[in-house]
């Protein structure tokens, strides 16, 4: 008899994004536009703080929820942008990944339902499965990747516990409009469920009018049921540092803190001063670089004749590949084999018939990848 493991693991699949990146890596000369990872290294001013912290001997366990200096800096940043929280409401986490893990494990009971608007980043569903919750997907592809109030209302049941909002979205780059956010707020208030906002791309919104208009700022009356998750990974090119944070109402944060404490204890001690410096580092130069790459990508897609809802944020484009191959997976496998360019199938995010192109990479890689994609499409169409 073999010893049993947690049955939820049987339903968890290894990340398909990684599968396509690995396939690209094994294919000699393949250009990869798969990973949501900034091409640049972290700015030097932030990197230098780590050696200073080590020289100062900051090598001991820091407080579980993060150093007070970092929590205060995060709270100040949130408050300056209209999200009123104090340092006690902040937990410094191991990236947004752990923030989402600790939050969902703290909020969910077995059998609870989690509404995930799709296309969506794969992490939410995997964590919900581990928490023995049921994932209910809300297809937004017919609504320009916005949330339709009627469609959402039909999915809410007495077991609905959480909705997860990602704006800007991975993989579409779309920013949820006020109508979508109001629809969520009305139902969350009437039907009593939590709203978990994955705001990791909030700094990477290309229109000044749309930046900083996330759910939590627009609906402060729901602060008792809103958890905001954020990360240093994307706007400051700090993916490898594994640094993020979450904010929530005091009574919610104190419960999430228990999961955080037993899962990871605390974040690395000598990176926390660097994180304070990151928060004081202007994200505009990074945003401008991505804005330029977005223009290059959208222009190339237009010339290729691939329809794409214009991404207003993050660093992804999500064009339709409907009718070009028997499936989006086949499209991506053939693109790697036949043209030496890797992108990710939309079905990975619950939205077949599309592919995700990441333009987070450097300009030369992006231009070469797009050139190869154009050649692949010419061959496909004969
Ligand atoms: C929407 C979204 N949320 C969370 C994460 C995880 O971010 P972190 O590196 O902070 O764990 C990612 C990473 O790609 C993401 O795209």
CSV table of N, CA, C and O in Angstrom, one decimal, residues 230-285:
chain,number,residue,atom,x,y,z
A,230,UNK,N,-0.2,43.4,-2.8
A,230,UNK,CA,0.7,44.1,-3.7
A,230,UNK,C,2.1,43.5,-3.7
A,230,UNK,O,2.3,42.7,-2.9
A,231,UNK,N,2.9,44.1,-4.5
A,231,UNK,CA,4.2,43.4,-4.7
A,231,UNK,C,5.3,44.4,-5.1
A,231,UNK,O,5.0,45.3,-5.9
A,232,UNK,N,6.5,44.1,-4.7
A,232,UNK,CA,7.7,44.9,-5.3
A,232,UNK,C,8.2,44.3,-6.6
A,232,UNK,O,9.0,44.9,-7.3
A,233,UNK,N,7.7,43.2,-7.0
A,233,UNK,CA,8.2,42.4,-8.1
A,233,UNK,C,8.2,43.2,-9.4
A,233,UNK,O,9.3,43.2,-10.1
A,234,UNK,N,7.1,43.8,-9.8
A,234,UNK,CA,7.0,44.2,-11.2
A,234,UNK,C,7.4,45.7,-11.3
A,234,UNK,O,8.3,45.9,-12.2
A,235,UNK,N,6.9,46.7,-10.5
A,235,UNK,CA,7.3,48.1,-10.9
A,235,UNK,C,8.8,48.4,-10.6
A,235,UNK,O,9.3,49.3,-11.1
A,236,UNK,N,9.4,47.6,-9.7
A,236,UNK,CA,10.8,47.9,-9.3
A,236,UNK,C,11.7,46.8,-9.8
A,236,UNK,O,12.9,46.7,-9.4
A,237,UNK,N,11.2,45.9,-10.7
A,237,UNK,CA,12.0,44.8,-11.2
A,237,UNK,C,12.7,44.0,-10.0
A,237,UNK,O,13.9,43.8,-10.0
A,238,UNK,N,11.9,43.5,-9.1
A,238,UNK,CA,12.4,42.9,-7.9
A,238,UNK,C,11.8,41.5,-7.7
A,238,UNK,O,11.6,41.0,-6.6
A,239,UNK,N,11.6,40.8,-8.9
A,239,UNK,CA,10.9,39.5,-8.8
A,239,UNK,C,11.7,38.5,-7.9
A,239,UNK,O,11.0,37.7,-7.2
A,240,UNK,N,13.0,38.5,-8.0
A,240,UNK,CA,13.8,37.5,-7.2
A,240,UNK,C,13.9,37.8,-5.7
A,240,UNK,O,14.4,37.0,-5.0
A,241,UNK,N,13.5,39.0,-5.3
A,241,UNK,CA,13.6,39.4,-3.9
A,241,UNK,C,12.5,38.7,-3.1
A,241,UNK,O,12.7,38.6,-1.9
A,242,UNK,N,11.4,38.3,-3.7
A,242,UNK,CA,10.3,37.8,-3.0
A,242,UNK,C,9.8,38.7,-1.9
A,242,UNK,O,9.8,38.4,-0.8
A,243,UNK,N,9.3,39.9,-2.3
A,243,UNK,CA,8.8,40.8,-1.4
A,243,UNK,C,7.5,41.4,-1.9
A,243,UNK,O,7.4,41.9,-3.0
A,244,UNK,N,6.5,41.3,-1.0
A,244,UNK,CA,5.2,41.9,-1.3
A,244,UNK,C,4.6,42.3,0.0
A,244,UNK,O,5.2,42.4,1.1
A,245,UNK,N,3.3,42.7,-0.1
A,245,UNK,CA,2.6,43.1,1.2
A,245,UNK,C,1.1,42.9,1.0
A,245,UNK,O,0.6,42.8,-0.2
A,246,UNK,N,0.4,43.0,2.1
A,246,UNK,CA,-1.1,43.0,2.0
A,246,UNK,C,-1.6,44.0,3.1
A,246,UNK,O,-0.9,44.2,4.1
A,247,UNK,N,-2.8,44.5,2.8
A,247,UNK,CA,-3.4,45.4,3.8
A,247,UNK,C,-4.9,44.9,3.9
A,247,UNK,O,-5.5,44.5,3.0
A,248,UNK,N,-5.4,45.0,5.2
A,248,UNK,CA,-6.8,44.7,5.4
A,248,UNK,C,-7.2,45.3,6.7
A,248,UNK,O,-6.4,45.9,7.4
A,249,UNK,N,-8.5,45.2,7.0
A,249,UNK,CA,-9.0,45.7,8.3
A,249,UNK,C,-8.3,45.1,9.4
A,249,UNK,O,-8.0,43.9,9.3
A,250,UNK,N,-8.2,45.8,10.6
A,250,UNK,CA,-7.4,45.2,11.7
A,250,UNK,C,-7.9,43.8,12.1
A,250,UNK,O,-7.0,42.9,12.3
A,251,UNK,N,-9.2,43.5,12.1
A,251,UNK,CA,-9.7,42.2,12.6
A,251,UNK,C,-9.4,41.1,11.6
A,251,UNK,O,-9.3,40.0,11.9
A,252,UNK,N,-9.3,41.5,10.3
A,252,UNK,CA,-8.9,40.5,9.3
A,252,UNK,C,-7.4,40.3,9.2
A,252,UNK,O,-6.9,39.2,9.2
A,253,UNK,N,-6.7,41.4,9.3
A,253,UNK,CA,-5.2,41.3,9.2
A,253,UNK,C,-4.7,40.4,10.3
A,253,UNK,O,-3.7,39.7,10.2
A,254,UNK,N,-5.3,40.6,11.5
A,254,UNK,CA,-4.8,39.8,12.6
A,254,UNK,C,-4.9,38.3,12.4
A,254,UNK,O,-4.1,37.5,12.9
A,255,UNK,N,-6.0,37.9,11.7
A,255,UNK,CA,-6.2,36.5,11.4
A,255,UNK,C,-5.2,36.0,10.2
A,255,UNK,O,-4.6,34.9,10.3
A,256,UNK,N,-5.1,36.9,9.2
A,256,UNK,CA,-4.2,36.5,8.1
A,256,UNK,C,-2.8,36.4,8.7
A,256,UNK,O,-2.0,35.5,8.3
A,257,UNK,N,-2.4,37.2,9.7
A,257,UNK,CA,-1.1,37.2,10.3
A,257,UNK,C,-0.7,35.8,10.8
A,257,UNK,O,0.4,35.4,10.9
A,258,UNK,N,-1.8,35.1,11.3
A,258,UNK,CA,-1.5,33.8,11.9
A,258,UNK,C,-1.0,32.8,10.8
A,258,UNK,O,-0.1,32.1,11.0
A,259,UNK,N,-1.7,32.9,9.7
A,259,UNK,CA,-1.3,32.0,8.6
A,259,UNK,C,0.1,32.3,8.1
A,259,UNK,O,1.0,31.5,7.9
A,260,UNK,N,0.3,33.6,7.9
A,260,UNK,CA,1.7,34.1,7.5
A,260,UNK,C,2.7,33.6,8.5
A,260,UNK,O,3.8,33.1,8.1
A,261,UNK,N,2.5,33.8,9.8
A,261,UNK,CA,3.4,33.4,10.8
A,261,UNK,C,3.8,31.9,10.7
A,261,UNK,O,5.0,31.5,10.8
A,262,UNK,N,2.8,31.1,10.5
A,262,UNK,CA,3.0,29.6,10.5
A,262,UNK,C,3.6,29.1,9.2
A,262,UNK,O,4.2,28.1,9.1
A,263,UNK,N,3.3,29.9,8.1
A,263,UNK,CA,3.8,29.5,6.8
A,263,UNK,C,5.3,29.9,6.6
A,263,UNK,O,6.1,29.2,6.1
A,264,UNK,N,5.6,31.2,6.9
A,264,UNK,CA,6.9,31.7,6.5
A,264,UNK,C,7.6,32.4,7.7
A,264,UNK,O,8.8,32.8,7.5
A,265,UNK,N,6.9,32.6,8.8
A,265,UNK,CA,7.5,33.3,10.0
A,265,UNK,C,7.6,34.8,9.7
A,265,UNK,O,6.9,35.6,10.3
A,266,UNK,N,8.5,35.1,8.8
A,266,UNK,CA,8.7,36.5,8.5
A,266,UNK,C,9.5,36.6,7.2
A,266,UNK,O,10.0,35.6,6.7
A,267,UNK,N,9.5,37.9,6.7
A,267,UNK,CA,10.3,38.1,5.4
A,267,UNK,C,11.8,38.2,5.8
A,267,UNK,O,12.2,38.4,6.9
A,268,UNK,N,12.7,38.1,4.8
A,268,UNK,CA,14.1,38.2,5.0
A,268,UNK,C,14.4,39.6,5.6
A,268,UNK,O,13.9,40.6,5.3
A,269,UNK,N,15.3,39.6,6.6
A,269,UNK,CA,15.6,40.8,7.4
A,269,UNK,C,16.3,41.9,6.6
A,269,UNK,O,15.9,43.0,6.6
A,270,UNK,N,17.3,41.5,5.9
A,270,UNK,CA,18.2,42.5,5.3
A,270,UNK,C,17.7,43.1,3.9
A,270,UNK,O,18.4,43.8,3.3
A,271,UNK,N,16.5,42.7,3.5
A,271,UNK,CA,16.0,43.3,2.3
A,271,UNK,C,14.9,44.4,2.6
A,271,UNK,O,14.4,45.1,1.7
A,272,UNK,N,14.6,44.5,3.9
A,272,UNK,CA,13.4,45.3,4.2
A,272,UNK,C,13.8,46.8,4.2
A,272,UNK,O,12.9,47.6,3.8
A,273,UNK,N,15.0,47.2,4.4
A,273,UNK,CA,15.4,48.6,4.3
A,273,UNK,C,15.4,48.9,2.8
A,273,UNK,O,15.1,50.0,2.4
A,274,UNK,N,15.9,48.0,2.0
A,274,UNK,CA,15.9,48.2,0.5
A,274,UNK,C,14.5,48.4,0.0
A,274,UNK,O,14.3,49.2,-0.9
A,275,UNK,N,13.5,47.7,0.6
A,275,UNK,CA,12.1,47.9,0.2
A,275,UNK,C,11.6,49.3,0.5
A,275,UNK,O,10.9,49.9,-0.3
A,276,UNK,N,12.1,49.8,1.6
A,276,UNK,CA,11.7,51.2,1.9
A,276,UNK,C,12.3,52.2,0.9
A,276,UNK,O,11.6,53.1,0.4
A,277,UNK,N,13.5,51.9,0.4
A,277,UNK,CA,14.1,52.7,-0.6
A,277,UNK,C,13.3,52.5,-1.9
A,277,UNK,O,13.1,53.5,-2.7
A,278,UNK,N,12.9,51.3,-2.2
A,278,UNK,CA,12.1,51.1,-3.4
A,278,UNK,C,10.9,51.9,-3.4
A,278,UNK,O,10.5,52.6,-4.5
A,279,UNK,N,10.2,52.0,-2.3
A,279,UNK,CA,8.9,52.7,-2.2
A,279,UNK,C,9.2,54.2,-2.5
A,279,UNK,O,8.3,54.9,-3.0
A,280,UNK,N,10.4,54.7,-2.3
A,280,UNK,CA,10.7,56.1,-2.5
A,280,UNK,C,11.3,56.3,-3.9
A,280,UNK,O,11.7,57.4,-4.3
A,281,UNK,N,11.3,55.2,-4.7
A,281,UNK,CA,11.9,55.3,-6.0
A,281,UNK,C,10.8,55.4,-7.1
A,281,UNK,O,9.9,54.6,-7.1
A,282,UNK,N,10.9,56.4,-7.9
A,282,UNK,CA,9.9,56.7,-8.9
A,282,UNK,C,9.7,55.6,-9.9
A,282,UNK,O,10.7,55.1,-10.4
A,283,UNK,N,8.5,55.2,-10.1
A,283,UNK,CA,8.3,54.0,-11.0
A,283,UNK,C,8.0,54.5,-12.4
A,283,UNK,O,7.9,53.7,-13.4
A,284,UNK,N,8.0,55.9,-12.6
A,284,UNK,CA,7.7,56.4,-14.0
A,284,UNK,C,8.7,55.9,-15.1
A,284,UNK,O,8.2,55.5,-16.1
A,285,UNK,N,10.0,55.9,-14.8
A,285,UNK,CA,10.9,55.5,-15.9
A,285,UNK,C,10.6,54.0,-16.3
A,285,UNK,O,10.6,53.8,-17.5
